[in-house]
């Protein structure tokens, strides 16, 4: 293990999304944004849909995580996420369409539509769009 790095393992129901040594990882939890460095205090937290940034070898690797849990230990972080995506996995037009659908559904008063489901769809779409904007801005630097 390199000095001041820790093991990051991100797992989804269908794959191991990321498994390597990193110097830092940032992600969104129900308590707010969390940044984890080497020798972090142990913590278990619930994730919400949002952008995550993995730092390795002085480079940033942005991704989006859709819910789940993180177990933080002194020398490792394990994230069990419902889904995880790299910028290249996301279609901006499709994400924008999903965002618009979720926003219009949230304005409907039909009992058939679960407000929690609509909010989750909206959060996923916004997280995807945020990731693509971040990645585009970083690529232009």
JSON list of C-alpha atoms in Angstrom, two decimals:
[
{"chain": "A", "resi": 1, "resn": "UNK", "atom": "CA", "xyz": [0.00, 0.00, 0.00]},
{"chain": "A", "resi": 2, "resn": "UNK", "atom": "CA", "xyz": [1.35, 3.43, -0.92]},
{"chain": "A", "resi": 3, "resn": "UNK", "atom": "CA", "xyz": [1.87, 5.93, 1.85]},
{"chain": "A", "resi": 4, "resn": "UNK", "atom": "CA", "xyz": [-1.29, 7.81, 2.91]},
{"chain": "A", "resi": 5, "resn": "UNK", "atom": "CA", "xyz": [-3.57, 5.77, 0.69]},
{"chain": "A", "resi": 6, "resn": "UNK", "atom": "CA", "xyz": [-6.37, 3.40, 1.54]},
{"chain": "A", "resi": 7, "resn": "UNK", "atom": "CA", "xyz": [-8.33, 0.68, -0.20]},
{"chain": "A", "resi": 8, "resn": "UNK", "atom": "CA", "xyz": [-11.57, 1.82, -1.88]},
{"chain": "A", "resi": 9, "resn": "UNK", "atom": "CA", "xyz": [-14.03, -0.81, -3.02]},
{"chain": "A", "resi": 10, "resn": "UNK", "atom": "CA", "xyz": [-17.30, 0.24, -4.66]},
{"chain": "A", "resi": 11, "resn": "UNK", "atom": "CA", "xyz": [-19.72, -2.60, -5.33]},
{"chain": "A", "resi": 12, "resn": "UNK", "atom": "CA", "xyz": [-23.13, -2.61, -7.03]},
{"chain": "A", "resi": 13, "resn": "UNK", "atom": "CA", "xyz": [-25.55, -5.54, -7.19]},
{"chain": "A", "resi": 14, "resn": "UNK", "atom": "CA", "xyz": [-24.17, -6.58, -10.58]},
{"chain": "A", "resi": 15, "resn": "UNK", "atom": "CA", "xyz": [-20.46, -5.71, -10.49]},
{"chain": "A", "resi": 16, "resn": "UNK", "atom": "CA", "xyz": [-17.38, -4.49, -8.70]},
{"chain": "A", "resi": 17, "resn": "UNK", "atom": "CA", "xyz": [-17.36, -0.87, -9.91]},
{"chain": "A", "resi": 18, "resn": "UNK", "atom": "CA", "xyz": [-14.02, 0.20, -8.40]},
{"chain": "A", "resi": 19, "resn": "UNK", "atom": "CA", "xyz": [-11.33, -1.60, -6.40]},
{"chain": "A", "resi": 20, "resn": "UNK", "atom": "CA", "xyz": [-7.97, 0.13, -5.88]},
{"chain": "A", "resi": 21, "resn": "UNK", "atom": "CA", "xyz": [-5.80, 2.24, -3.60]},
{"chain": "A", "resi": 22, "resn": "UNK", "atom": "CA", "xyz": [-6.77, 5.94, -3.43]},
{"chain": "A", "resi": 23, "resn": "UNK", "atom": "CA", "xyz": [-5.65, 9.04, -1.55]},
{"chain": "A", "resi": 24, "resn": "UNK", "atom": "CA", "xyz": [-9.15, 10.46, -1.04]},
{"chain": "A", "resi": 25, "resn": "UNK", "atom": "CA", "xyz": [-12.80, 9.90, -1.91]},
{"chain": "A", "resi": 26, "resn": "UNK", "atom": "CA", "xyz": [-15.74, 12.29, -1.64]},
{"chain": "A", "resi": 27, "resn": "UNK", "atom": "CA", "xyz": [-19.43, 11.35, -1.84]},
{"chain": "A", "resi": 28, "resn": "UNK", "atom": "CA", "xyz": [-22.88, 12.46, -0.71]},
{"chain": "A", "resi": 29, "resn": "UNK", "atom": "CA", "xyz": [-24.52, 10.95, 2.34]},
{"chain": "A", "resi": 30, "resn": "UNK", "atom": "CA", "xyz": [-27.78, 11.61, 4.14]},
{"chain": "A", "resi": 31, "resn": "UNK", "atom": "CA", "xyz": [-25.72, 13.77, 6.52]},
{"chain": "A", "resi": 32, "resn": "UNK", "atom": "CA", "xyz": [-24.13, 15.84, 3.73]},
{"chain": "A", "resi": 33, "resn": "UNK", "atom": "CA", "xyz": [-20.93, 15.66, 1.72]},
{"chain": "A", "resi": 34, "resn": "UNK", "atom": "CA", "xyz": [-18.22, 13.39, 3.14]},
{"chain": "A", "resi": 35, "resn": "UNK", "atom": "CA", "xyz": [-14.52, 13.46, 2.29]},
{"chain": "A", "resi": 36, "resn": "UNK", "atom": "CA", "xyz": [-12.47, 10.48, 3.42]},
{"chain": "A", "resi": 37, "resn": "UNK", "atom": "CA", "xyz": [-8.69, 10.52, 3.76]},
{"chain": "A", "resi": 38, "resn": "UNK", "atom": "CA", "xyz": [-6.26, 7.87, 5.02]},
{"chain": "A", "resi": 39, "resn": "UNK", "atom": "CA", "xyz": [-6.66, 7.04, 8.73]},
{"chain": "A", "resi": 40, "resn": "UNK", "atom": "CA", "xyz": [-10.23, 8.38, 8.86]},
{"chain": "A", "resi": 41, "resn": "UNK", "atom": "CA", "xyz": [-12.28, 7.60, 11.94]},
{"chain": "A", "resi": 42, "resn": "UNK", "atom": "CA", "xyz": [-14.54, 4.57, 11.50]},
{"chain": "A", "resi": 43, "resn": "UNK", "atom": "CA", "xyz": [-18.02, 5.46, 10.27]},
{"chain": "A", "resi": 44, "resn": "UNK", "atom": "CA", "xyz": [-20.99, 3.83, 8.61]},
{"chain": "A", "resi": 45, "resn": "UNK", "atom": "CA", "xyz": [-23.32, 6.08, 6.64]},
{"chain": "A", "resi": 46, "resn": "UNK", "atom": "CA", "xyz": [-26.17, 6.00, 4.15]},
{"chain": "A", "resi": 47, "resn": "UNK", "atom": "CA", "xyz": [-25.57, 7.42, 0.66]},
{"chain": "A", "resi": 48, "resn": "UNK", "atom": "CA", "xyz": [-27.91, 9.48, -1.49]},
{"chain": "A", "resi": 49, "resn": "UNK", "atom": "CA", "xyz": [-27.73, 9.85, -5.26]},
{"chain": "A", "resi": 50, "resn": "UNK", "atom": "CA", "xyz": [-24.95, 12.23, -6.11]},
{"chain": "A", "resi": 51, "resn": "UNK", "atom": "CA", "xyz": [-21.51, 12.75, -7.48]},
{"chain": "A", "resi": 52, "resn": "UNK", "atom": "CA", "xyz": [-18.50, 10.99, -6.00]},
{"chain": "A", "resi": 53, "resn": "UNK", "atom": "CA", "xyz": [-14.92, 11.95, -6.73]},
{"chain": "A", "resi": 54, "resn": "UNK", "atom": "CA", "xyz": [-12.10, 9.43, -6.42]},
{"chain": "A", "resi": 55, "resn": "UNK", "atom": "CA", "xyz": [-8.58, 10.84, -6.04]},
{"chain": "A", "resi": 56, "resn": "UNK", "atom": "CA", "xyz": [-5.69, 8.63, -7.14]},
{"chain": "A", "resi": 57, "resn": "UNK", "atom": "CA", "xyz": [-2.16, 9.59, -8.22]},
{"chain": "A", "resi": 58, "resn": "UNK", "atom": "CA", "xyz": [-3.01, 13.32, -8.19]},
{"chain": "A", "resi": 59, "resn": "UNK", "atom": "CA", "xyz": [-5.90, 12.78, -10.60]},
{"chain": "A", "resi": 60, "resn": "UNK", "atom": "CA", "xyz": [-9.66, 13.03, -10.13]},
{"chain": "A", "resi": 61, "resn": "UNK", "atom": "CA", "xyz": [-12.03, 10.32, -11.28]},
{"chain": "A", "resi": 62, "resn": "UNK", "atom": "CA", "xyz": [-15.63, 11.56, -11.00]},
{"chain": "A", "resi": 63, "resn": "UNK", "atom": "CA", "xyz": [-18.53, 9.12, -10.91]},
{"chain": "A", "resi": 64, "resn": "UNK", "atom": "CA", "xyz": [-22.11, 9.09, -9.72]},
{"chain": "A", "resi": 65, "resn": "UNK", "atom": "CA", "xyz": [-23.41, 6.81, -6.98]},
{"chain": "A", "resi": 66, "resn": "UNK", "atom": "CA", "xyz": [-27.12, 6.10, -6.56]},
{"chain": "A", "resi": 67, "resn": "UNK", "atom": "CA", "xyz": [-27.85, 5.40, -2.91]},
{"chain": "A", "resi": 68, "resn": "UNK", "atom": "CA", "xyz": [-26.42, 2.68, -0.74]},
{"chain": "A", "resi": 69, "resn": "UNK", "atom": "CA", "xyz": [-24.14, 2.48, 2.27]},
{"chain": "A", "resi": 70, "resn": "UNK", "atom": "CA", "xyz": [-20.51, 3.28, 3.05]},
{"chain": "A", "resi": 71, "resn": "UNK", "atom": "CA", "xyz": [-18.40, 1.56, 5.68]},
{"chain": "A", "resi": 72, "resn": "UNK", "atom": "CA", "xyz": [-15.34, 3.63, 6.51]},
{"chain": "A", "resi": 73, "resn": "UNK", "atom": "CA", "xyz": [-12.45, 2.09, 8.40]},
{"chain": "A", "resi": 74, "resn": "UNK", "atom": "CA", "xyz": [-8.97, 3.47, 9.12]},
{"chain": "A", "resi": 75, "resn": "UNK", "atom": "CA", "xyz": [-7.40, 1.86, 6.05]},
{"chain": "A", "resi": 76, "resn": "UNK", "atom": "CA", "xyz": [-10.36, 1.03, 3.81]},
{"chain": "A", "resi": 77, "resn": "UNK", "atom": "CA", "xyz": [-13.71, 2.23, 2.52]},
{"chain": "A", "resi": 78, "resn": "UNK", "atom": "CA", "xyz": [-16.35, -0.12, 1.19]},
{"chain": "A", "resi": 79, "resn": "UNK", "atom": "CA", "xyz": [-19.33, 1.36, -0.63]},
{"chain": "A", "resi": 80, "resn": "UNK", "atom": "CA", "xyz": [-22.33, -0.80, -1.45]},
{"chain": "A", "resi": 81, "resn": "UNK", "atom": "CA", "xyz": [-24.30, 1.24, -3.98]},
{"chain": "A", "resi": 82, "resn": "UNK", "atom": "CA", "xyz": [-27.57, 0.55, -5.78]},
{"chain": "A", "resi": 83, "resn": "UNK", "atom": "CA", "xyz": [-25.87, 1.74, -8.99]},
{"chain": "A", "resi": 84, "resn": "UNK", "atom": "CA", "xyz": [-22.67, 3.53, -10.02]},
{"chain": "A", "resi": 85, "resn": "UNK", "atom": "CA", "xyz": [-21.77, 5.20, -13.30]},
{"chain": "A", "resi": 86, "resn": "UNK", "atom": "CA", "xyz": [-18.77, 6.83, -14.96]},
{"chain": "A", "resi": 87, "resn": "UNK", "atom": "CA", "xyz": [-19.34, 9.94, -17.12]},
{"chain": "A", "resi": 88, "resn": "UNK", "atom": "CA", "xyz": [-18.97, 7.87, -20.31]},
{"chain": "A", "resi": 89, "resn": "UNK", "atom": "CA", "xyz": [-21.85, 5.63, -19.16]},
{"chain": "A", "resi": 90, "resn": "UNK", "atom": "CA", "xyz": [-24.35, 8.52, -19.14]},
{"chain": "A", "resi": 91, "resn": "UNK", "atom": "CA", "xyz": [-26.39, 9.88, -22.05]},
{"chain": "A", "resi": 92, "resn": "UNK", "atom": "CA", "xyz": [-27.04, 13.59, -21.37]},
{"chain": "A", "resi": 93, "resn": "UNK", "atom": "CA", "xyz": [-30.21, 13.75, -23.49]},
{"chain": "A", "resi": 94, "resn": "UNK", "atom": "CA", "xyz": [-31.65, 10.75, -21.68]},
{"chain": "A", "resi": 95, "resn": "UNK", "atom": "CA", "xyz": [-30.72, 12.21, -18.26]},
{"chain": "A", "resi": 96, "resn": "UNK", "atom": "CA", "xyz": [-32.36, 15.55, -19.15]},
{"chain": "A", "resi": 97, "resn": "UNK", "atom": "CA", "xyz": [-35.51, 13.76, -20.34]},
{"chain": "A", "resi": 98, "resn": "UNK", "atom": "CA", "xyz": [-35.64, 11.76, -17.09]},
{"chain": "A", "resi": 99, "resn": "UNK", "atom": "CA", "xyz": [-35.23, 14.97, -15.09]},
{"chain": "A", "resi": 100, "resn": "UNK", "atom": "CA", "xyz": [-38.09, 16.64, -16.98]},
{"chain": "A", "resi": 101, "resn": "UNK", "atom": "CA", "xyz": [-40.34, 13.59, -16.51]},
{"chain": "A", "resi": 102, "resn": "UNK", "atom": "CA", "xyz": [-39.63, 13.51, -12.78]},
{"chain": "A", "resi": 103, "resn": "UNK", "atom": "CA", "xyz": [-40.27, 17.24, -12.42]},
{"chain": "A", "resi": 104, "resn": "UNK", "atom": "CA", "xyz": [-43.59, 17.04, -14.26]},
{"chain": "A", "resi": 105, "resn": "UNK", "atom": "CA", "xyz": [-44.64, 14.00, -12.22]},
{"chain": "A", "resi": 106, "resn": "UNK", "atom": "CA", "xyz": [-43.82, 15.78, -8.98]},
{"chain": "A", "resi": 107, "resn": "UNK", "atom": "CA", "xyz": [-46.37, 18.43, -9.94]},
{"chain": "A", "resi": 108, "resn": "UNK", "atom": "CA", "xyz": [-49.09, 15.84, -10.56]},
{"chain": "A", "resi": 109, "resn": "UNK", "atom": "CA", "xyz": [-51.40, 15.11, -7.66]},
{"chain": "A", "resi": 110, "resn": "UNK", "atom": "CA", "xyz": [-52.20, 11.53, -8.64]},
{"chain": "A", "resi": 111, "resn": "UNK", "atom": "CA", "xyz": [-52.13, 9.07, -5.78]},
{"chain": "A", "resi": 112, "resn": "UNK", "atom": "CA", "xyz": [-50.77, 6.40, -8.13]},
{"chain": "A", "resi": 113, "resn": "UNK", "atom": "CA", "xyz": [-47.41, 8.11, -8.28]},
{"chain": "A", "resi": 114, "resn": "UNK", "atom": "CA", "xyz": [-45.29, 7.69, -5.18]},
{"chain": "A", "resi": 115, "resn": "UNK", "atom": "CA", "xyz": [-43.68, 11.01, -4.27]},
{"chain": "A", "resi": 116, "resn": "UNK", "atom": "CA", "xyz": [-40.63, 9.18, -2.89]},
{"chain": "A", "resi": 117, "resn": "UNK", "atom": "CA", "xyz": [-40.17, 7.39, -6.23]},
{"chain": "A", "resi": 118, "resn": "UNK", "atom": "CA", "xyz": [-40.48, 10.65, -8.14]},
{"chain": "A", "resi": 119, "resn": "UNK", "atom": "CA", "xyz": [-37.93, 12.32, -5.84]},
{"chain": "A", "resi": 120, "resn": "UNK", "atom": "CA", "xyz": [-35.51, 9.41, -6.25]},
{"chain": "A", "resi": 121, "resn": "UNK", "atom": "CA", "xyz": [-35.83, 9.60, -10.06]},
{"chain": "A", "resi": 122, "resn": "UNK", "atom": "CA", "xyz": [-35.21, 13.33, -9.97]},
{"chain": "A", "resi": 123, "resn": "UNK", "atom": "CA", "xyz": [-32.14, 12.92, -7.73]},
{"chain": "A", "resi": 124, "resn": "UNK", "atom": "CA", "xyz": [-30.68, 10.27, -10.06]},
{"chain": "A", "resi": 125, "resn": "UNK", "atom": "CA", "xyz": [-31.21, 12.45, -13.13]},
{"chain": "A", "resi": 126, "resn": "UNK", "atom": "CA", "xyz": [-29.74, 15.55, -11.49]},
{"chain": "A", "resi": 127, "resn": "UNK", "atom": "CA", "xyz": [-26.74, 13.56, -10.22]},
{"chain": "A", "resi": 128, "resn": "UNK", "atom": "CA", "xyz": [-26.05, 12.28, -13.73]},
{"chain": "A", "resi": 129, "resn": "UNK", "atom": "CA", "xyz": [-26.29, 15.77, -15.22]},
{"chain": "A", "resi": 130, "resn": "UNK", "atom": "CA", "xyz": [-24.07, 17.24, -12.48]},
{"chain": "A", "resi": 131, "resn": "UNK", "atom": "CA", "xyz": [-21.45, 14.57, -13.14]},
{"chain": "A", "resi": 132, "resn": "UNK", "atom": "CA", "xyz": [-21.39, 15.27, -16.88]},
{"chain": "A", "resi": 133, "resn": "UNK", "atom": "CA", "xyz": [-21.10, 19.03, -16.31]},
{"chain": "A", "resi": 134, "resn": "UNK", "atom": "CA", "xyz": [-18.27, 18.52, -13.80]},
{"chain": "A", "resi": 135, "resn": "UNK", "atom": "CA", "xyz": [-16.46, 16.14, -16.15]},
{"chain": "A", "resi": 136, "resn": "UNK", "atom": "CA", "xyz": [-16.88, 18.51, -19.11]},
{"chain": "A", "resi": 137, "resn": "UNK", "atom": "CA", "xyz": [-15.51, 21.47, -17.11]},
{"chain": "A", "resi": 138, "resn": "UNK", "atom": "CA", "xyz": [-12.52, 19.43, -15.87]},
{"chain": "A", "resi": 139, "resn": "UNK", "atom": "CA", "xyz": [-11.78, 18.26, -19.41]},
{"chain": "A", "resi": 140, "resn": "UNK", "atom": "CA", "xyz": [-11.70, 21.88, -20.62]},
{"chain": "A", "resi": 141, "resn": "UNK", "atom": "CA", "xyz": [-9.14, 22.99, -17.99]}
]
